[in-house]
């Protein structure tokens, strides 16, 4: 029995060393580069996954990358709306955000979810700073333009100075997707969109969307049909062919927009897989779909 235990420990140690060795060139390649992570889905709801994502983000910071975390918080918003008797409503996948709903959205995202993430990162040994779009005029919003959805916004501009100052000083910015327009009116903005626009404004190395699907699938019912790598043209073709449909369309479109504005690579990965971030960034195979501006290189 002792021999078997010893062999197991040696094999386990050997596999850990192999993983670290495989990660080294990626750590060297991406040191000093900005990585924008959209945090949402099951990885925000499951406490075990939540802790792993937080540890991954701290790991990225410790090995020299510059992570920025952007988050939503839909389920928690729904919970608090229910507590005060407001029925959540959606139109074309967007939360209908009237004035009372906007108050709850801001309270939950900025006051609760953001501060919980900041506290967890700090407990894990990182240095996080919580922000929303209003802080330092980080994000200026405008109305999304659709009738009947209330205060749902788009990103009008991003002030990169505050984020640049924080990441250069070793801090991990945690950004909630609430911002205001020029008149001070608050808007609820899709967190994928915020992450994509921040990544584009900073010329980030990577935009990573943590989702509840493996990535882009040839057959959405079959997770074994993952498409590991596509370029912008192929991604657009997959949308027009209907391979990318439903809730994946805005995610893929967000990635394409960020790539067209200078982001080096965009990734759609399954946040339900423990340590998905590290597996995608630091292993040869990756685990999700990587979208590039072109397949060259």
Short mmCIF file of C-alpha atoms in Angstrom, two decimals:
data_model
loop_
_atom_site.label_atom_id
_atom_site.label_comp_id
_atom_site.label_asym_id
_atom_site.label_seq_id
_atom_site.Cartn_x
_atom_site.Cartn_y
_atom_site.Cartn_z
CA UNK A 1 0.00 0.00 0.00
CA UNK A 2 2.85 2.35 0.87
CA UNK A 3 4.44 1.75 -2.52
CA UNK A 4 1.19 2.56 -4.29
CA UNK A 5 0.77 5.74 -2.24
CA UNK A 6 4.33 6.77 -3.04
CA UNK A 7 3.84 6.06 -6.75
CA UNK A 8 0.60 8.06 -6.75
CA UNK A 9 2.28 11.02 -5.04
CA UNK A 10 5.15 10.88 -7.54
CA UNK A 11 2.74 10.72 -10.49
CA UNK A 12 0.68 13.57 -9.08
CA UNK A 13 3.81 15.66 -8.52
CA UNK A 14 5.05 14.85 -12.02
CA UNK A 15 1.74 15.93 -13.58
CA UNK A 16 1.84 19.21 -11.61
CA UNK A 17 5.38 19.90 -12.78
CA UNK A 18 4.34 19.14 -16.38
CA UNK A 19 1.47 21.62 -16.09
CA UNK A 20 3.79 24.30 -14.68
CA UNK A 21 6.34 23.61 -17.40
CA UNK A 22 3.69 23.89 -20.10
CA UNK A 23 2.47 27.16 -18.58
CA UNK A 24 5.90 28.83 -18.54
CA UNK A 25 6.04 30.03 -22.19
CA UNK A 26 2.52 31.45 -21.87
CA UNK A 27 3.41 33.23 -18.63
CA UNK A 28 6.47 34.69 -20.35
CA UNK A 29 4.47 35.67 -23.44
CA UNK A 30 1.63 37.38 -21.58
CA UNK A 31 3.52 39.01 -18.67
CA UNK A 32 2.62 42.69 -18.52
CA UNK A 33 -0.35 42.23 -20.88
CA UNK A 34 -3.93 43.17 -20.01
CA UNK A 35 -6.58 40.44 -19.86
CA UNK A 36 -10.24 41.46 -19.50
CA UNK A 37 -12.46 38.75 -17.99
CA UNK A 38 -16.27 38.88 -18.08
CA UNK A 39 -17.41 36.99 -14.99
CA UNK A 40 -20.95 35.62 -14.95
CA UNK A 41 -23.19 32.57 -15.21
CA UNK A 42 -22.81 29.48 -13.03
CA UNK A 43 -19.30 30.53 -11.99
CA UNK A 44 -20.90 33.42 -10.08
CA UNK A 45 -23.63 31.31 -8.45
CA UNK A 46 -21.71 28.19 -7.36
CA UNK A 47 -19.62 29.03 -4.28
CA UNK A 48 -16.95 26.40 -5.10
CA UNK A 49 -16.57 27.68 -8.68
CA UNK A 50 -16.62 31.28 -7.40
CA UNK A 51 -13.60 30.59 -5.20
CA UNK A 52 -11.71 28.95 -8.10
CA UNK A 53 -12.36 31.87 -10.46
CA UNK A 54 -11.16 34.30 -7.79
CA UNK A 55 -7.99 32.23 -7.22
CA UNK A 56 -7.39 32.09 -10.99
CA UNK A 57 -7.64 35.88 -11.28
CA UNK A 58 -5.22 36.34 -8.37
CA UNK A 59 -2.89 33.79 -10.02
CA UNK A 60 -2.93 35.79 -13.27
CA UNK A 61 -1.96 38.90 -11.33
CA UNK A 62 0.78 37.09 -9.38
CA UNK A 63 2.50 35.79 -12.53
CA UNK A 64 2.63 39.24 -14.11
CA UNK A 65 -0.54 39.52 -16.19
CA UNK A 66 -2.88 42.46 -15.67
CA UNK A 67 -6.41 41.12 -15.16
CA UNK A 68 -9.51 43.30 -15.16
CA UNK A 69 -12.74 41.65 -14.02
CA UNK A 70 -16.11 42.84 -15.39
CA UNK A 71 -19.27 41.37 -13.89
CA UNK A 72 -23.03 41.33 -14.15
CA UNK A 73 -25.33 39.79 -11.57
CA UNK A 74 -28.69 38.93 -13.14
CA UNK A 75 -29.83 36.21 -10.69
CA UNK A 76 -29.10 38.37 -7.64
CA UNK A 77 -30.93 41.31 -9.23
CA UNK A 78 -33.96 39.05 -9.76
CA UNK A 79 -33.81 37.92 -6.12
CA UNK A 80 -33.85 41.49 -4.81
CA UNK A 81 -36.56 42.61 -7.24
CA UNK A 82 -38.66 39.74 -5.86
CA UNK A 83 -38.06 40.90 -2.29
CA UNK A 84 -39.64 44.26 -3.03
CA UNK A 85 -42.42 42.87 -5.23
CA UNK A 86 -41.16 43.85 -8.70
CA UNK A 87 -41.61 41.20 -11.40
CA UNK A 88 -38.47 40.95 -13.62
CA UNK A 89 -39.31 41.58 -17.28
CA UNK A 90 -37.28 40.94 -20.40
CA UNK A 91 -37.67 42.03 -24.00
CA UNK A 92 -35.51 40.52 -26.78
CA UNK A 93 -33.11 39.20 -24.13
CA UNK A 94 -32.69 42.60 -22.46
CA UNK A 95 -33.87 43.41 -18.93
CA UNK A 96 -36.65 45.99 -19.05
CA UNK A 97 -35.21 48.60 -16.68
CA UNK A 98 -37.71 51.20 -15.46
CA UNK A 99 -36.69 53.70 -12.75
CA UNK A 100 -37.47 51.45 -9.72
CA UNK A 101 -35.70 48.50 -11.39
CA UNK A 102 -32.67 50.69 -12.17
CA UNK A 103 -32.40 51.59 -8.49
CA UNK A 104 -32.29 47.90 -7.57
CA UNK A 105 -29.84 47.07 -10.38
CA UNK A 106 -27.43 49.76 -9.17
CA UNK A 107 -27.81 48.80 -5.52
CA UNK A 108 -27.20 45.10 -6.19
CA UNK A 109 -24.41 45.33 -8.80
CA UNK A 110 -22.46 48.23 -7.30
CA UNK A 111 -23.26 47.79 -3.61
CA UNK A 112 -23.42 44.03 -3.13
CA UNK A 113 -22.01 41.92 -5.97
CA UNK A 114 -19.04 44.19 -6.70
CA UNK A 115 -17.97 44.46 -3.08
CA UNK A 116 -18.31 40.71 -2.50
CA UNK A 117 -15.97 40.01 -5.44
CA UNK A 118 -13.50 42.65 -4.24
CA UNK A 119 -13.48 41.16 -0.74
CA UNK A 120 -12.93 37.62 -2.07
CA UNK A 121 -10.00 38.71 -4.27
CA UNK A 122 -8.41 40.52 -1.33
CA UNK A 123 -8.92 37.48 0.93
CA UNK A 124 -7.19 35.33 -1.72
CA UNK A 125 -4.12 37.57 -1.63
CA UNK A 126 -4.87 39.94 -4.49
CA UNK A 127 -5.36 43.72 -4.40
CA UNK A 128 -8.78 44.49 -5.87
CA UNK A 129 -10.47 47.86 -6.35
CA UNK A 130 -14.21 47.99 -7.05
CA UNK A 131 -15.55 50.39 -9.67
CA UNK A 132 -18.66 51.08 -11.67
CA UNK A 133 -18.87 53.13 -14.84
CA UNK A 134 -19.60 56.29 -12.82
CA UNK A 135 -16.30 56.17 -10.93
CA UNK A 136 -13.78 58.55 -12.43
CA UNK A 137 -16.07 58.80 -15.47
CA UNK A 138 -14.79 55.34 -16.36
CA UNK A 139 -17.69 54.68 -18.76
CA UNK A 140 -20.06 57.16 -20.35
CA UNK A 141 -23.35 55.58 -21.34
CA UNK A 142 -26.04 56.36 -23.89
CA UNK A 143 -29.49 54.87 -24.37
CA UNK A 144 -29.48 51.58 -26.23
CA UNK A 145 -32.08 52.98 -28.62
CA UNK A 146 -34.73 50.29 -28.37
CA UNK A 147 -38.27 51.32 -27.41
CA UNK A 148 -39.90 50.00 -24.27
CA UNK A 149 -36.83 48.77 -22.41
CA UNK A 150 -36.22 51.75 -20.12
CA UNK A 151 -32.75 52.60 -18.88
CA UNK A 152 -30.77 50.01 -20.83
CA UNK A 153 -27.59 51.56 -22.14
CA UNK A 154 -24.66 51.13 -24.48
CA UNK A 155 -21.07 52.21 -23.95
CA UNK A 156 -20.48 55.65 -25.42
CA UNK A 157 -16.86 56.04 -24.26
CA UNK A 158 -14.29 54.48 -21.93
CA UNK A 159 -11.79 56.49 -19.88
CA UNK A 160 -8.78 54.17 -19.86
CA UNK A 161 -6.61 56.38 -17.64
CA UNK A 162 -8.08 55.16 -14.34
CA UNK A 163 -7.82 51.47 -15.33
CA UNK A 164 -4.28 51.93 -16.67
CA UNK A 165 -3.19 53.62 -13.44
CA UNK A 166 -4.65 50.80 -11.33
CA UNK A 167 -3.22 47.85 -13.29
CA UNK A 168 0.21 49.47 -13.57
CA UNK A 169 0.21 49.74 -9.77
CA UNK A 170 -0.62 46.04 -9.36
CA UNK A 171 -4.31 46.43 -8.54
CA UNK A 172 -7.09 44.26 -10.01
CA UNK A 173 -9.99 46.48 -11.13
CA UNK A 174 -13.44 44.89 -10.61
CA UNK A 175 -15.99 46.72 -12.77
CA UNK A 176 -19.78 46.50 -12.47
CA UNK A 177 -21.82 47.22 -15.60
CA UNK A 178 -23.63 50.36 -14.43
CA UNK A 179 -22.79 53.74 -15.97
CA UNK A 180 -24.33 57.18 -16.47
CA UNK A 181 -24.86 59.49 -19.43
CA UNK A 182 -23.81 63.13 -19.65
CA UNK A 183 -26.86 64.22 -17.60
CA UNK A 184 -26.10 61.79 -14.76
CA UNK A 185 -28.88 59.34 -15.64
CA UNK A 186 -27.83 55.82 -14.67
CA UNK A 187 -28.02 52.96 -17.18
CA UNK A 188 -27.87 49.19 -16.94
CA UNK A 189 -25.43 47.90 -19.60
CA UNK A 190 -24.87 44.30 -20.70
CA UNK A 191 -21.69 43.11 -18.94
CA UNK A 192 -20.38 41.32 -22.06
CA UNK A 193 -20.59 44.65 -23.91
CA UNK A 194 -18.79 46.51 -21.12
CA UNK A 195 -16.01 43.90 -21.05
CA UNK A 196 -15.61 44.05 -24.84
CA UNK A 197 -15.48 47.85 -24.96
CA UNK A 198 -12.99 48.05 -22.07
CA UNK A 199 -10.79 45.43 -23.76
CA UNK A 200 -10.95 47.36 -27.04
CA UNK A 201 -10.20 50.73 -25.42
CA UNK A 202 -7.15 49.28 -23.63
CA UNK A 203 -5.92 47.24 -26.63
CA UNK A 204 -6.03 44.20 -24.36
CA UNK A 205 -4.18 40.99 -25.13
CA UNK A 206 -7.30 38.94 -24.40
CA UNK A 207 -11.03 39.26 -23.82
CA UNK A 208 -12.39 36.20 -22.01
CA UNK A 209 -16.12 35.57 -21.55
CA UNK A 210 -16.97 33.03 -18.84
CA UNK A 211 -20.26 31.42 -19.91
CA UNK A 212 -22.40 28.35 -19.26
CA UNK A 213 -21.45 26.65 -22.51
CA UNK A 214 -18.21 25.06 -23.73
CA UNK A 215 -17.79 27.68 -26.44
CA UNK A 216 -19.02 27.79 -30.03
CA UNK A 217 -20.52 24.40 -30.92
CA UNK A 218 -21.26 23.07 -34.42
CA UNK A 219 -24.31 21.42 -32.86
CA UNK A 220 -25.49 23.32 -29.79
CA UNK A 221 -26.99 20.12 -28.35
CA UNK A 222 -23.67 18.25 -28.52
CA UNK A 223 -20.80 19.58 -26.40
CA UNK A 224 -18.34 17.32 -28.25
CA UNK A 225 -18.74 19.50 -31.37
CA UNK A 226 -16.71 22.38 -29.89
CA UNK A 227 -15.01 24.60 -32.47
CA UNK A 228 -11.68 25.44 -30.80
CA UNK A 229 -10.56 28.29 -33.07
CA UNK A 230 -12.22 30.64 -35.59
CA UNK A 231 -11.37 33.97 -37.16
CA UNK A 232 -13.65 37.01 -37.54
CA UNK A 233 -14.94 35.99 -40.99
CA UNK A 234 -15.66 32.42 -39.85
CA UNK A 235 -17.43 33.72 -36.72
CA UNK A 236 -19.67 35.98 -38.83
CA UNK A 237 -20.39 33.08 -41.19
CA UNK A 238 -21.39 30.88 -38.24
CA UNK A 239 -23.90 33.55 -37.18
CA UNK A 240 -25.36 33.93 -40.68
CA UNK A 241 -25.60 30.13 -41.08
CA UNK A 242 -27.47 29.85 -37.78
CA UNK A 243 -24.77 27.71 -36.12
CA UNK A 244 -24.33 30.51 -33.60
CA UNK A 245 -27.84 31.36 -32.40
CA UNK A 246 -29.82 32.68 -29.44
CA UNK A 247 -27.82 34.00 -26.52
CA UNK A 248 -24.50 33.17 -28.20
CA UNK A 249 -25.05 35.77 -30.95
CA UNK A 250 -24.41 38.83 -28.71
CA UNK A 251 -21.41 37.09 -27.11
CA UNK A 252 -19.76 36.26 -30.44
CA UNK A 253 -20.66 39.70 -31.82
CA UNK A 254 -19.09 41.32 -28.74
CA UNK A 255 -15.87 39.31 -29.34
CA UNK A 256 -15.79 40.25 -33.04
CA UNK A 257 -16.27 43.95 -32.21
CA UNK A 258 -13.39 43.91 -29.73
CA UNK A 259 -11.08 42.10 -32.18
CA UNK A 260 -11.92 44.60 -34.92
CA UNK A 261 -10.80 47.36 -32.51
CA UNK A 262 -7.43 45.81 -31.73
CA UNK A 263 -7.88 43.13 -29.07
CA UNK A 264 -5.45 40.29 -29.88
CA UNK A 265 -7.69 37.31 -29.05
CA UNK A 266 -11.16 36.69 -27.64
CA UNK A 267 -12.21 33.53 -25.83
CA UNK A 268 -15.61 32.05 -24.97
CA UNK A 269 -15.12 29.43 -22.27
CA UNK A 270 -17.18 27.32 -19.88
CA UNK A 271 -17.04 28.86 -16.41
CA UNK A 272 -18.56 25.66 -14.96
CA UNK A 273 -15.22 23.90 -15.49
CA UNK A 274 -12.95 24.42 -12.46
CA UNK A 275 -9.97 26.69 -13.26
CA UNK A 276 -11.29 27.29 -16.80
CA UNK A 277 -9.36 30.57 -17.02
CA UNK A 278 -5.97 28.97 -16.38
CA UNK A 279 -6.72 26.00 -18.64
CA UNK A 280 -7.58 28.33 -21.52
CA UNK A 281 -4.66 30.75 -21.11
CA UNK A 282 -1.80 28.50 -19.97
CA UNK A 283 -2.26 25.14 -21.74
CA UNK A 284 -1.53 24.19 -25.34
CA UNK A 285 -4.98 22.73 -25.96
CA UNK A 286 -7.16 25.30 -24.21
CA UNK A 287 -10.74 24.37 -23.36
CA UNK A 288 -13.05 26.81 -25.14
CA UNK A 289 -13.33 28.69 -28.42
CA UNK A 290 -10.64 31.23 -29.30
CA UNK A 291 -11.61 33.89 -31.83
CA UNK A 292 -8.82 35.68 -33.70
CA UNK A 293 -8.86 38.51 -36.19
CA UNK A 294 -7.31 36.06 -38.66
CA UNK A 295 -6.17 32.44 -38.48
CA UNK A 296 -2.59 33.43 -39.33
CA UNK A 297 -0.33 32.68 -36.38
#
